[in-house]
């Protein structure tokens, strides 16, 4: 361990037909894979600029020779029956290595910049939790200073109430929580086109 902060990145193994399936419904498997590869490149660029040790958790199997350089990134495999259990086990794994602050992000947020992640670590100085709200009602980032298993016990993870229900659990546990700016995840072809348009206007 070189750093007190750890960033966990959840990724899907980039295989045609298994990533961005909602994009594939309108744009086809090839474009869906191409878009996901661009999202991975963006997420990697963000992670490289964050002052933290980065752990990449793969959905299926750990890739040895890919864009995530094994000399720079620690590699793990996601374990669990649903997203909640997979995140809970990832947090537990990284906390067990002695890190004091851990934040998790996915690989679907083209709006994410390093400052969002750095701000999240900073907010954990004063708060128990930090969350980055996504426009669809979920979250693109969750951070904490110690393990809170109850936060991952939601019955459903594909609803617009994920963040709301998570914050209700935090409140019941008497945990203080900071929030970040609302960003959009890329789930559909329209999401991607909107993200490209927004990027072009900057």
Coordinates of C-alpha atoms in Angstrom, one line a residue:
X1 CA 0.0 0.0 0.0
X2 CA 1.5 3.3 -1.1
X3 CA -1.5 5.6 -0.4
X4 CA -4.1 6.1 2.3
X5 CA -6.8 6.5 -0.4
X6 CA -8.0 3.8 -2.7
X7 CA -10.1 4.2 -5.8
X8 CA -12.1 1.1 -6.9
X9 CA -13.1 1.0 -10.6
X10 CA -15.8 -1.5 -11.6
X11 CA -15.5 -2.5 -15.3
X12 CA -17.0 -5.1 -17.6
X13 CA -14.7 -7.2 -19.7
X14 CA -15.1 -5.5 -23.1
X15 CA -16.6 -8.3 -25.1
X16 CA -18.8 -7.9 -28.1
X17 CA -22.4 -8.6 -27.3
X18 CA -22.0 -8.3 -23.5
X19 CA -21.5 -4.6 -23.0
X20 CA -23.8 -1.7 -23.4
X21 CA -26.7 -3.9 -24.4
X22 CA -29.2 -1.0 -24.4
X23 CA -27.0 0.8 -26.9
X24 CA -26.7 -2.3 -28.9
X25 CA -30.5 -2.5 -29.2
X26 CA -30.5 0.6 -31.4
X27 CA -26.9 0.9 -32.7
X28 CA -25.7 -2.7 -32.9
X29 CA -23.1 -4.7 -31.0
X30 CA -20.1 -3.3 -32.8
X31 CA -21.0 0.3 -32.0
X32 CA -21.9 -0.6 -28.4
X33 CA -18.5 -2.2 -27.9
X34 CA -16.8 0.8 -29.5
X35 CA -18.6 3.2 -27.2
X36 CA -17.7 1.1 -24.1
X37 CA -14.1 1.1 -25.1
X38 CA -14.1 4.9 -25.2
X39 CA -15.8 5.0 -21.8
X40 CA -13.0 2.7 -20.5
X41 CA -10.3 5.0 -21.9
X42 CA -12.0 8.0 -20.3
X43 CA -12.3 6.3 -16.9
X44 CA -8.7 5.2 -17.0
X45 CA -7.6 8.8 -17.8
X46 CA -9.6 10.0 -14.8
X47 CA -8.2 7.3 -12.5
X48 CA -4.6 8.1 -13.5
X49 CA -4.9 11.7 -12.4
X50 CA -6.4 10.9 -8.9
X51 CA -4.1 10.8 -5.9
X52 CA -5.0 7.3 -4.8
X53 CA -4.1 3.6 -5.4
X54 CA -6.5 2.3 -8.0
X55 CA -8.1 -1.2 -8.0
X56 CA -9.8 -2.4 -11.2
X57 CA -12.4 -5.0 -10.5
X58 CA -13.4 -7.0 -13.6
X59 CA -16.9 -8.5 -14.2
X60 CA -15.8 -11.9 -15.5
X61 CA -12.1 -12.5 -15.4
X62 CA -8.9 -10.5 -14.7
X63 CA -7.4 -9.3 -18.0
X64 CA -3.6 -9.5 -18.0
X65 CA -2.7 -7.6 -21.2
X66 CA -5.2 -4.7 -21.6
X67 CA -5.3 -0.9 -21.2
X68 CA -5.1 -1.2 -17.4
X69 CA -1.3 -1.4 -16.9
X70 CA -0.6 -4.0 -14.3
X71 CA 2.3 -2.0 -13.0
X72 CA 0.0 1.0 -12.3
X73 CA -3.3 -0.6 -11.4
X74 CA -4.1 -3.4 -9.0
X75 CA -6.5 -6.0 -10.5
X76 CA -9.3 -8.0 -8.9
X77 CA -12.4 -9.9 -9.9
X78 CA -15.9 -9.0 -8.8
X79 CA -17.6 -11.6 -6.7
X80 CA -21.3 -11.7 -5.7
X81 CA -24.8 -12.5 -7.0
X82 CA -25.8 -8.9 -7.6
X83 CA -24.3 -5.4 -7.8
X84 CA -24.7 -4.7 -4.1
X85 CA -22.9 -7.8 -3.0
X86 CA -20.1 -7.2 -5.6
X87 CA -19.6 -3.7 -4.4
X88 CA -19.7 -4.7 -0.7
X89 CA -17.1 -7.4 -1.3
X90 CA -14.9 -5.0 -3.2
X91 CA -15.0 -2.4 -0.4
X92 CA -14.3 -5.2 2.1
X93 CA -11.3 -6.4 0.1
X94 CA -9.8 -3.0 -0.2
X95 CA -10.4 -1.9 3.4
X96 CA -8.7 -5.2 4.5
X97 CA -5.5 -3.9 2.9
X98 CA -5.4 -1.0 5.3
X99 CA -6.8 1.9 3.3
X100 CA -8.4 4.8 5.2
X101 CA -10.7 6.1 2.5
X102 CA -12.2 4.1 -0.3
X103 CA -14.3 5.4 -3.3
X104 CA -15.9 3.3 -6.0
X105 CA -16.8 4.4 -9.5
X106 CA -18.1 2.6 -12.5
X107 CA -17.1 3.0 -16.1
X108 CA -20.2 4.5 -17.6
X109 CA -19.8 8.2 -16.7
X110 CA -18.4 10.4 -19.5
X111 CA -19.0 13.5 -17.4
X112 CA -16.7 12.3 -14.6
X113 CA -13.5 14.3 -14.1
X114 CA -10.6 13.8 -11.7
X115 CA -11.8 16.7 -9.6
X116 CA -15.0 14.9 -8.8
X117 CA -13.1 12.0 -7.3
X118 CA -10.5 14.2 -5.5
X119 CA -13.4 16.2 -4.0
X120 CA -15.0 13.0 -2.8
X121 CA -11.9 12.0 -0.9
X122 CA -11.7 15.5 0.6
X123 CA -15.3 15.4 1.8
X124 CA -14.6 12.2 3.7
X125 CA -12.4 14.3 6.1
X126 CA -15.7 15.5 7.7
X127 CA -18.4 13.1 6.6
X128 CA -18.9 9.3 7.0
X129 CA -20.0 8.9 3.4
X130 CA -19.9 10.7 0.0
X131 CA -22.2 10.0 -3.0
X132 CA -22.2 11.2 -6.5
X133 CA -25.8 11.2 -7.8
X134 CA -26.5 10.1 -11.3
X135 CA -29.4 11.6 -13.3
X136 CA -31.1 8.2 -13.5
X137 CA -31.5 8.0 -9.7
X138 CA -28.5 5.8 -9.0
X139 CA -25.0 7.0 -8.1
X140 CA -21.7 7.2 -10.1
X141 CA -19.5 7.3 -7.0
X142 CA -19.8 6.1 -3.4
X143 CA -17.1 6.6 -0.8
X144 CA -16.6 5.8 2.9
X145 CA -14.0 5.6 5.6
X146 CA -15.0 2.3 7.0
X147 CA -17.2 -0.7 6.0
X148 CA -21.0 -0.2 6.2
X149 CA -22.4 -3.5 4.9
X150 CA -26.0 -2.5 5.3
X151 CA -25.7 0.1 2.5
X152 CA -25.5 -2.7 -0.1
X153 CA -28.6 -4.6 1.0
X154 CA -31.0 -3.1 -1.5
X155 CA -33.5 -5.6 -3.1
X156 CA -33.2 -4.0 -6.5
X157 CA -30.3 -2.2 -8.2
X158 CA -31.8 -1.2 -11.5
X159 CA -34.3 1.4 -10.3
X160 CA -34.5 5.1 -10.1
X161 CA -34.6 4.9 -6.3
X162 CA -31.1 3.4 -5.6
X163 CA -29.5 6.6 -4.3
X164 CA -32.6 7.6 -2.4
X165 CA -32.8 4.2 -0.7
X166 CA -29.1 4.1 0.0
X167 CA -29.3 7.6 1.7
X168 CA -32.3 6.4 3.8
X169 CA -30.2 3.5 5.0
X170 CA -27.3 5.8 5.8
X171 CA -29.7 8.1 7.8
X172 CA -31.0 5.1 9.7
X173 CA -27.4 4.2 10.6
X174 CA -26.9 7.8 11.7
X175 CA -24.1 8.3 9.1
X176 CA -23.4 11.8 7.7
X177 CA -23.2 12.0 4.0
X178 CA -21.9 14.6 1.5
X179 CA -23.0 14.7 -2.1
X180 CA -21.2 15.6 -5.4
X181 CA -22.7 17.3 -8.5
X182 CA -25.3 15.3 -10.4
X183 CA -23.8 13.6 -13.6
X184 CA -25.3 11.4 -16.3
X185 CA -24.4 7.8 -16.9
X186 CA -24.2 6.4 -20.5
X187 CA -26.9 3.8 -20.8
X188 CA -28.5 4.4 -24.3
X189 CA -27.4 5.7 -27.7
X190 CA -29.2 8.9 -26.9
X191 CA -27.2 9.3 -23.7
X192 CA -24.0 8.9 -25.7
X193 CA -25.0 11.4 -28.4
X194 CA -26.0 13.9 -25.7
X195 CA -22.6 13.5 -24.0
X196 CA -20.7 14.1 -27.2
X197 CA -22.8 17.2 -27.9
X198 CA -22.1 18.5 -24.4
X199 CA -18.4 17.8 -24.8
X200 CA -18.4 19.7 -28.2
X201 CA -19.9 22.7 -26.7
X202 CA -17.3 23.1 -24.0

